[in-house]
PDB file of C-alpha atoms in Angstrom:
ATOM      1  CA  MET A   1      -5.823  10.469 -15.208  1.00 46.00           C
ATOM      2  CA  ALA A   2      -3.304  12.176 -12.887  1.00 46.00           C
ATOM      3  CA  ALA A   3      -6.052  14.347 -11.389  1.00 47.00           C
ATOM      4  CA  GLY A   4      -8.114  11.234 -10.656  1.00 47.00           C
ATOM      5  CA  LEU A   5      -5.158   9.585  -8.963  1.00 47.00           C
ATOM      6  CA  VAL A   6      -4.473  12.654  -6.831  1.00 46.00           C
ATOM      7  CA  THR A   7      -8.131  12.628  -5.771  1.00 48.00           C
ATOM      8  CA  ALA A   8      -7.941   8.902  -4.950  1.00 47.00           C
ATOM      9  CA  LEU A   9      -4.671   9.410  -3.090  1.00 49.00           C
ATOM     10  CA  ALA A  10      -6.176  12.264  -1.083  1.00 46.00           C
ATOM     11  CA  ALA A  11      -9.216  10.114  -0.267  1.00 45.00           C
ATOM     12  CA  LEU A  12      -7.023   7.218   0.862  1.00 44.00           C
ATOM     13  CA  THR A  13      -4.906   9.526   3.001  1.00 44.00           C
ATOM     14  CA  ALA A  14      -7.956  11.216   4.522  1.00 44.00           C
ATOM     15  CA  CYS A  15      -9.811   8.025   5.387  1.00 42.00           C
ATOM     16  CA  SER A  16      -6.746   6.173   6.646  1.00 39.00           C
ATOM     17  CA  GLY A  17      -6.529   8.554   9.608  1.00 38.00           C
ATOM     18  CA  GLY A  18      -9.727   7.070  11.037  1.00 38.00           C
ATOM     19  CA  GLY A  19     -11.611  10.371  11.006  1.00 36.00           C
ATOM     20  CA  GLY A  20     -14.407   9.278   8.670  1.00 36.00           C
ATOM     21  CA  GLY A  21     -15.450  12.424   6.861  1.00 36.00           C
ATOM     22  CA  GLY A  22     -18.015  10.908   4.504  1.00 36.00           C
ATOM     23  CA  ASP A  23     -15.637   9.304   2.015  1.00 37.00           C
ATOM     24  CA  LYS A  24     -17.882   7.177  -0.179  1.00 35.00           C
ATOM     25  CA  THR A  25     -15.007   5.114  -1.647  1.00 38.00           C
ATOM     26  CA  SER A  26     -14.358   3.073   1.463  1.00 38.00           C
ATOM     27  CA  SER A  27     -16.360   0.439   3.256  1.00 37.00           C
ATOM     28  CA  PRO A  28     -16.090   0.611   7.069  1.00 36.00           C
ATOM     29  CA  THR A  29     -17.063  -3.031   7.484  1.00 35.00           C
ATOM     30  CA  SER A  30     -14.524  -4.324   4.974  1.00 36.00           C
ATOM     31  CA  SER A  31     -11.835  -2.104   6.537  1.00 35.00           C
ATOM     32  CA  ALA A  32     -12.366  -3.598   9.984  1.00 35.00           C
ATOM     33  CA  ALA A  33     -12.572  -7.117   8.580  1.00 35.00           C
ATOM     34  CA  ALA A  34      -9.399  -6.702   6.536  1.00 36.00           C
ATOM     35  CA  ALA A  35      -7.426  -5.352   9.462  1.00 36.00           C
ATOM     36  CA  SER A  36      -8.546  -8.127  11.784  1.00 35.00           C
ATOM     37  CA  THR A  37      -8.155 -11.058   9.389  1.00 36.00           C
ATOM     38  CA  SER A  38      -4.844 -10.271   7.704  1.00 38.00           C
ATOM     39  CA  PRO A  39      -2.604 -13.313   8.025  1.00 40.00           C
ATOM     40  CA  SER A  40       0.824 -13.167   9.587  1.00 39.00           C
ATOM     41  CA  PRO A  41       3.468 -15.182   7.741  1.00 40.00           C
ATOM     42  CA  SER A  42       5.474 -15.495  10.954  1.00 38.00           C
ATOM     43  CA  GLY A  43       2.548 -17.297  12.575  1.00 40.00           C
ATOM     44  CA  SER A  44       2.738 -15.089  15.664  1.00 40.00           C
ATOM     45  CA  GLY A  45       0.046 -12.644  14.584  1.00 47.00           C
ATOM     46  CA  ALA A  46       1.892  -9.934  16.538  1.00 51.00           C
ATOM     47  CA  VAL A  47       2.115  -6.817  14.393  1.00 51.00           C
ATOM     48  CA  THR A  48       3.483  -3.646  15.923  1.00 60.00           C
ATOM     49  CA  GLY A  49       3.199  -0.209  14.325  1.00 62.00           C
ATOM     50  CA  ALA A  50       4.958   0.579  11.068  1.00 68.00           C
ATOM     51  CA  SER A  51       8.153   2.613  11.334  1.00 76.00           C
ATOM     52  CA  ASP A  52       8.024   6.369  10.821  1.00 84.00           C
ATOM     53  CA  LYS A  53       9.875   5.921   7.515  1.00 87.00           C
ATOM     54  CA  LEU A  54       7.065   3.690   6.204  1.00 92.00           C
ATOM     55  CA  GLN A  55       4.317   6.207   7.021  1.00 93.00           C
ATOM     56  CA  GLY A  56       2.803   8.190   4.155  1.00 93.00           C
ATOM     57  CA  SER A  57       1.707   7.896   0.543  1.00 95.00           C
ATOM     58  CA  TRP A  58       3.753   5.919  -2.000  1.00 96.00           C
ATOM     59  CA  ILE A  59       3.360   5.678  -5.798  1.00 96.00           C
ATOM     60  CA  THR A  60       4.634   3.262  -8.472  1.00 95.00           C
ATOM     61  CA  THR A  61       3.558   1.976 -11.884  1.00 94.00           C
ATOM     62  CA  SER A  62       2.933  -1.632 -12.844  1.00 91.00           C
ATOM     63  CA  GLY A  63       1.581  -2.989 -16.117  1.00 89.00           C
ATOM     64  CA  GLY A  64       0.745   0.516 -17.336  1.00 91.00           C
ATOM     65  CA  LYS A  65      -1.297   1.286 -14.200  1.00 93.00           C
ATOM     66  CA  ILE A  66      -0.555   3.601 -11.302  1.00 93.00           C
ATOM     67  CA  VAL A  67      -0.371   1.948  -7.874  1.00 95.00           C
ATOM     68  CA  ALA A  68      -0.864   4.083  -4.739  1.00 95.00           C
ATOM     69  CA  LEU A  69       0.025   2.624  -1.330  1.00 96.00           C
ATOM     70  CA  VAL A  70      -0.852   4.577   1.837  1.00 95.00           C
ATOM     71  CA  VAL A  71       0.422   3.652   5.314  1.00 95.00           C
ATOM     72  CA  THR A  72      -0.916   5.363   8.443  1.00 93.00           C
ATOM     73  CA  GLY A  73      -0.106   3.866  11.838  1.00 92.00           C
ATOM     74  CA  LYS A  74      -0.823   0.143  11.562  1.00 94.00           C
ATOM     75  CA  LYS A  75      -3.238   0.588   8.627  1.00 96.00           C
ATOM     76  CA  ALA A  76      -2.439   0.229   4.923  1.00 96.00           C
ATOM     77  CA  GLY A  77      -4.498   0.869   1.805  1.00 96.00           C
ATOM     78  CA  LEU A  78      -3.677   0.203  -1.846  1.00 96.00           C
ATOM     79  CA  PHE A  79      -5.359   1.586  -4.967  1.00 95.00           C
ATOM     80  CA  VAL A  80      -4.610   0.504  -8.548  1.00 94.00           C
ATOM     81  CA  THR A  81      -5.991   2.578 -11.441  1.00 93.00           C
ATOM     82  CA  GLY A  82      -8.519   0.644 -13.485  1.00 90.00           C
ATOM     83  CA  ARG A  83      -9.732  -1.471 -10.559  1.00 87.00           C
ATOM     84  CA  LYS A  84     -13.063  -0.734  -8.889  1.00 84.00           C
ATOM     85  CA  ALA A  85     -12.042  -1.745  -5.364  1.00 84.00           C
ATOM     86  CA  TRP A  86      -9.067  -0.827  -3.254  1.00 90.00           C
ATOM     87  CA  CYS A  87      -7.301  -3.128  -0.835  1.00 96.00           C
ATOM     88  CA  GLN A  88      -6.979  -2.596   2.908  1.00 97.00           C
ATOM     89  CA  GLY A  89      -4.959  -4.173   5.672  1.00 97.00           C
ATOM     90  CA  THR A  90      -2.088  -3.698   8.062  1.00 96.00           C
ATOM     91  CA  ALA A  91       1.508  -2.532   8.053  1.00 95.00           C
ATOM     92  CA  GLY A  92       4.005  -3.061  10.814  1.00 94.00           C
ATOM     93  CA  LYS A  93       6.962  -4.871  12.233  1.00 93.00           C
ATOM     94  CA  GLU A  94       6.889  -8.668  12.569  1.00 92.00           C
ATOM     95  CA  THR A  95       9.898 -10.451  14.036  1.00 89.00           C
ATOM     96  CA  GLY A  96      12.122  -7.507  13.128  1.00 89.00           C
ATOM     97  CA  THR A  97      10.886  -7.087   9.529  1.00 94.00           C
ATOM     98  CA  GLN A  98       8.494  -4.421   8.209  1.00 96.00           C
ATOM     99  CA  MET A  99       5.531  -6.210   6.563  1.00 97.00           C
ATOM    100  CA  ILE A 100       2.382  -5.143   4.710  1.00 97.00           C
ATOM    101  CA  HIS A 101      -0.677  -7.448   4.585  1.00 96.00           C
ATOM    102  CA  LEU A 102      -3.636  -6.586   2.348  1.00 96.00           C
ATOM    103  CA  THR A 103      -7.073  -7.996   1.612  1.00 95.00           C
ATOM    104  CA  CYS A 104      -8.868  -6.962  -1.571  1.00 94.00           C
ATOM    105  CA  PRO A 105     -12.675  -7.124  -1.722  1.00 93.00           C
ATOM    106  CA  ASP A 106     -12.499  -8.153  -5.390  1.00 91.00           C
ATOM    107  CA  GLY A 107     -10.405 -11.225  -4.446  1.00 90.00           C
ATOM    108  CA  ASN A 108      -7.226  -9.973  -6.150  1.00 89.00           C
ATOM    109  CA  LYS A 109      -4.143 -11.749  -4.739  1.00 91.00           C
ATOM    110  CA  ASP A 110      -1.368  -9.798  -6.537  1.00 91.00           C
ATOM    111  CA  ARG A 111      -0.310  -7.976  -3.366  1.00 94.00           C
ATOM    112  CA  VAL A 112      -1.380 -10.040  -0.350  1.00 92.00           C
ATOM    113  CA  SER A 113       1.772  -9.865   1.790  1.00 96.00           C
ATOM    114  CA  GLY A 114       4.787  -7.681   1.203  1.00 97.00           C
ATOM    115  CA  ARG A 115       8.178  -7.512   2.891  1.00 97.00           C
ATOM    116  CA  VAL A 116       9.690  -4.021   2.956  1.00 97.00           C
ATOM    117  CA  ASP A 117      13.225  -4.540   1.676  1.00 97.00           C
ATOM    118  CA  SER A 118      14.281  -0.898   2.017  1.00 96.00           C
ATOM    119  CA  VAL A 119      12.707   2.450   2.846  1.00 94.00           C
ATOM    120  CA  ASP A 120      13.919   6.014   3.267  1.00 91.00           C
ATOM    121  CA  GLY A 121      12.452   9.503   2.924  1.00 85.00           C
ATOM    122  CA  LYS A 122      12.194   9.261  -0.879  1.00 91.00           C
ATOM    123  CA  GLY A 123      11.704   5.623  -1.870  1.00 95.00           C
ATOM    124  CA  MET A 124      10.630   2.167  -0.751  1.00 96.00           C
ATOM    125  CA  THR A 125      11.116  -1.319  -2.186  1.00 97.00           C
ATOM    126  CA  VAL A 126       8.579  -4.051  -1.350  1.00 97.00           C
ATOM    127  CA  SER A 127       8.768  -7.744  -2.281  1.00 97.00           C
ATOM    128  CA  TRP A 128       5.184  -8.982  -2.651  1.00 96.00           C
ATOM    129  CA  SER A 129       3.935 -12.549  -2.467  1.00 93.00           C
ATOM    130  CA  GLY A 130       1.660 -13.424  -5.364  1.00 79.00           C
ATOM    131  CA  GLY A 131       2.237 -12.448  -8.969  1.00 81.00           C
ATOM    132  CA  THR A 132       3.621  -8.945  -8.432  1.00 90.00           C
ATOM    133  CA  GLY A 133       7.134  -9.641  -7.145  1.00 93.00           C
ATOM    134  CA  LYS A 134       9.354  -6.656  -6.264  1.00 96.00           C
ATOM    135  CA  GLU A 135       8.144  -3.066  -6.658  1.00 96.00           C
ATOM    136  CA  THR A 136       9.894   0.245  -6.017  1.00 97.00           C
ATOM    137  CA  TYR A 137       7.711   3.122  -4.797  1.00 97.00           C
ATOM    138  CA  THR A 138       8.350   6.875  -4.707  1.00 95.00           C
ATOM    139  CA  LYS A 139       7.108   8.959  -1.781  1.00 94.00           C
ATOM    140  CA  ALA A 140       4.257  11.333  -2.670  1.00 91.00           C
ATOM    141  CA  GLU A 141       4.455  14.521  -0.605  1.00 81.00           C
ATOM    142  CA  GLY A 142       1.506  16.786   0.139  1.00 74.00           C
ATOM    143  CA  GLY A 143      -0.985  14.934  -2.072  1.00 64.00           C
ATOM    144  CA  LYS A 144       1.115  15.639  -5.179  1.00 67.00           C
ATOM    145  CA  LEU A 145       2.386  13.063  -7.627  1.00 63.00           C
ATOM    146  CA  PRO A 146       6.179  12.708  -7.784  1.00 64.00           C
ATOM    147  CA  SER A 147       7.779  14.242 -10.881  1.00 63.00           C
ATOM    148  CA  VAL A 148       9.027  10.793 -11.966  1.00 62.00           C
ATOM    149  CA  LEU A 149       7.135   7.559 -11.311  1.00 56.00           C
ATOM    150  CA  PRO A 150       9.151   4.370 -10.873  1.00 58.00           C
ATOM    151  CA  THR A 151       8.417   1.361 -13.058  1.00 56.00           C
ATOM    152  CA  LYS A 152       8.110  -2.270 -12.037  1.00 54.00           C
ATOM    153  CA  GLN A 153      11.477  -3.935 -11.519  1.00 50.00           C
ATOM    154  CA  GLY A 154      12.371  -7.332 -12.920  1.00 45.00           C
ATOM    155  CA  ARG A 155      11.964 -10.286 -10.634  1.00 40.00           C
TER     156      ARG A 155
END
């Protein structure tokens, strides 16, 4: 299962750079639609680029599944093991707060909008709207899984 996640994480990282490269797991039309239709809770719709600290690949576990979140520039992608589709959207600063907005082609609403509560070179905490609540992620360096995966925090 770890090898499959590393492959998925590498695919997310590779395709999030906008270079294409023949990745069959993504849908170019849904990617563009997700990025252009992600709602802004502030109502302004003005999203600037995500901070340098937010950039990269992040891993957590939730409900016995591994969750991989990748942020590159203003784009974000999320993959959960056991689900056929992965979610796409935007990440960036809105009215002084780092936010992540995702749209999932399977209609899943667990992680639609997330406020980044804290982030540094090793970890990130995101409070998601929907049923997920607060999650703590560990930074994945060089396409490798962290030695210890965080677990879902209580709400």
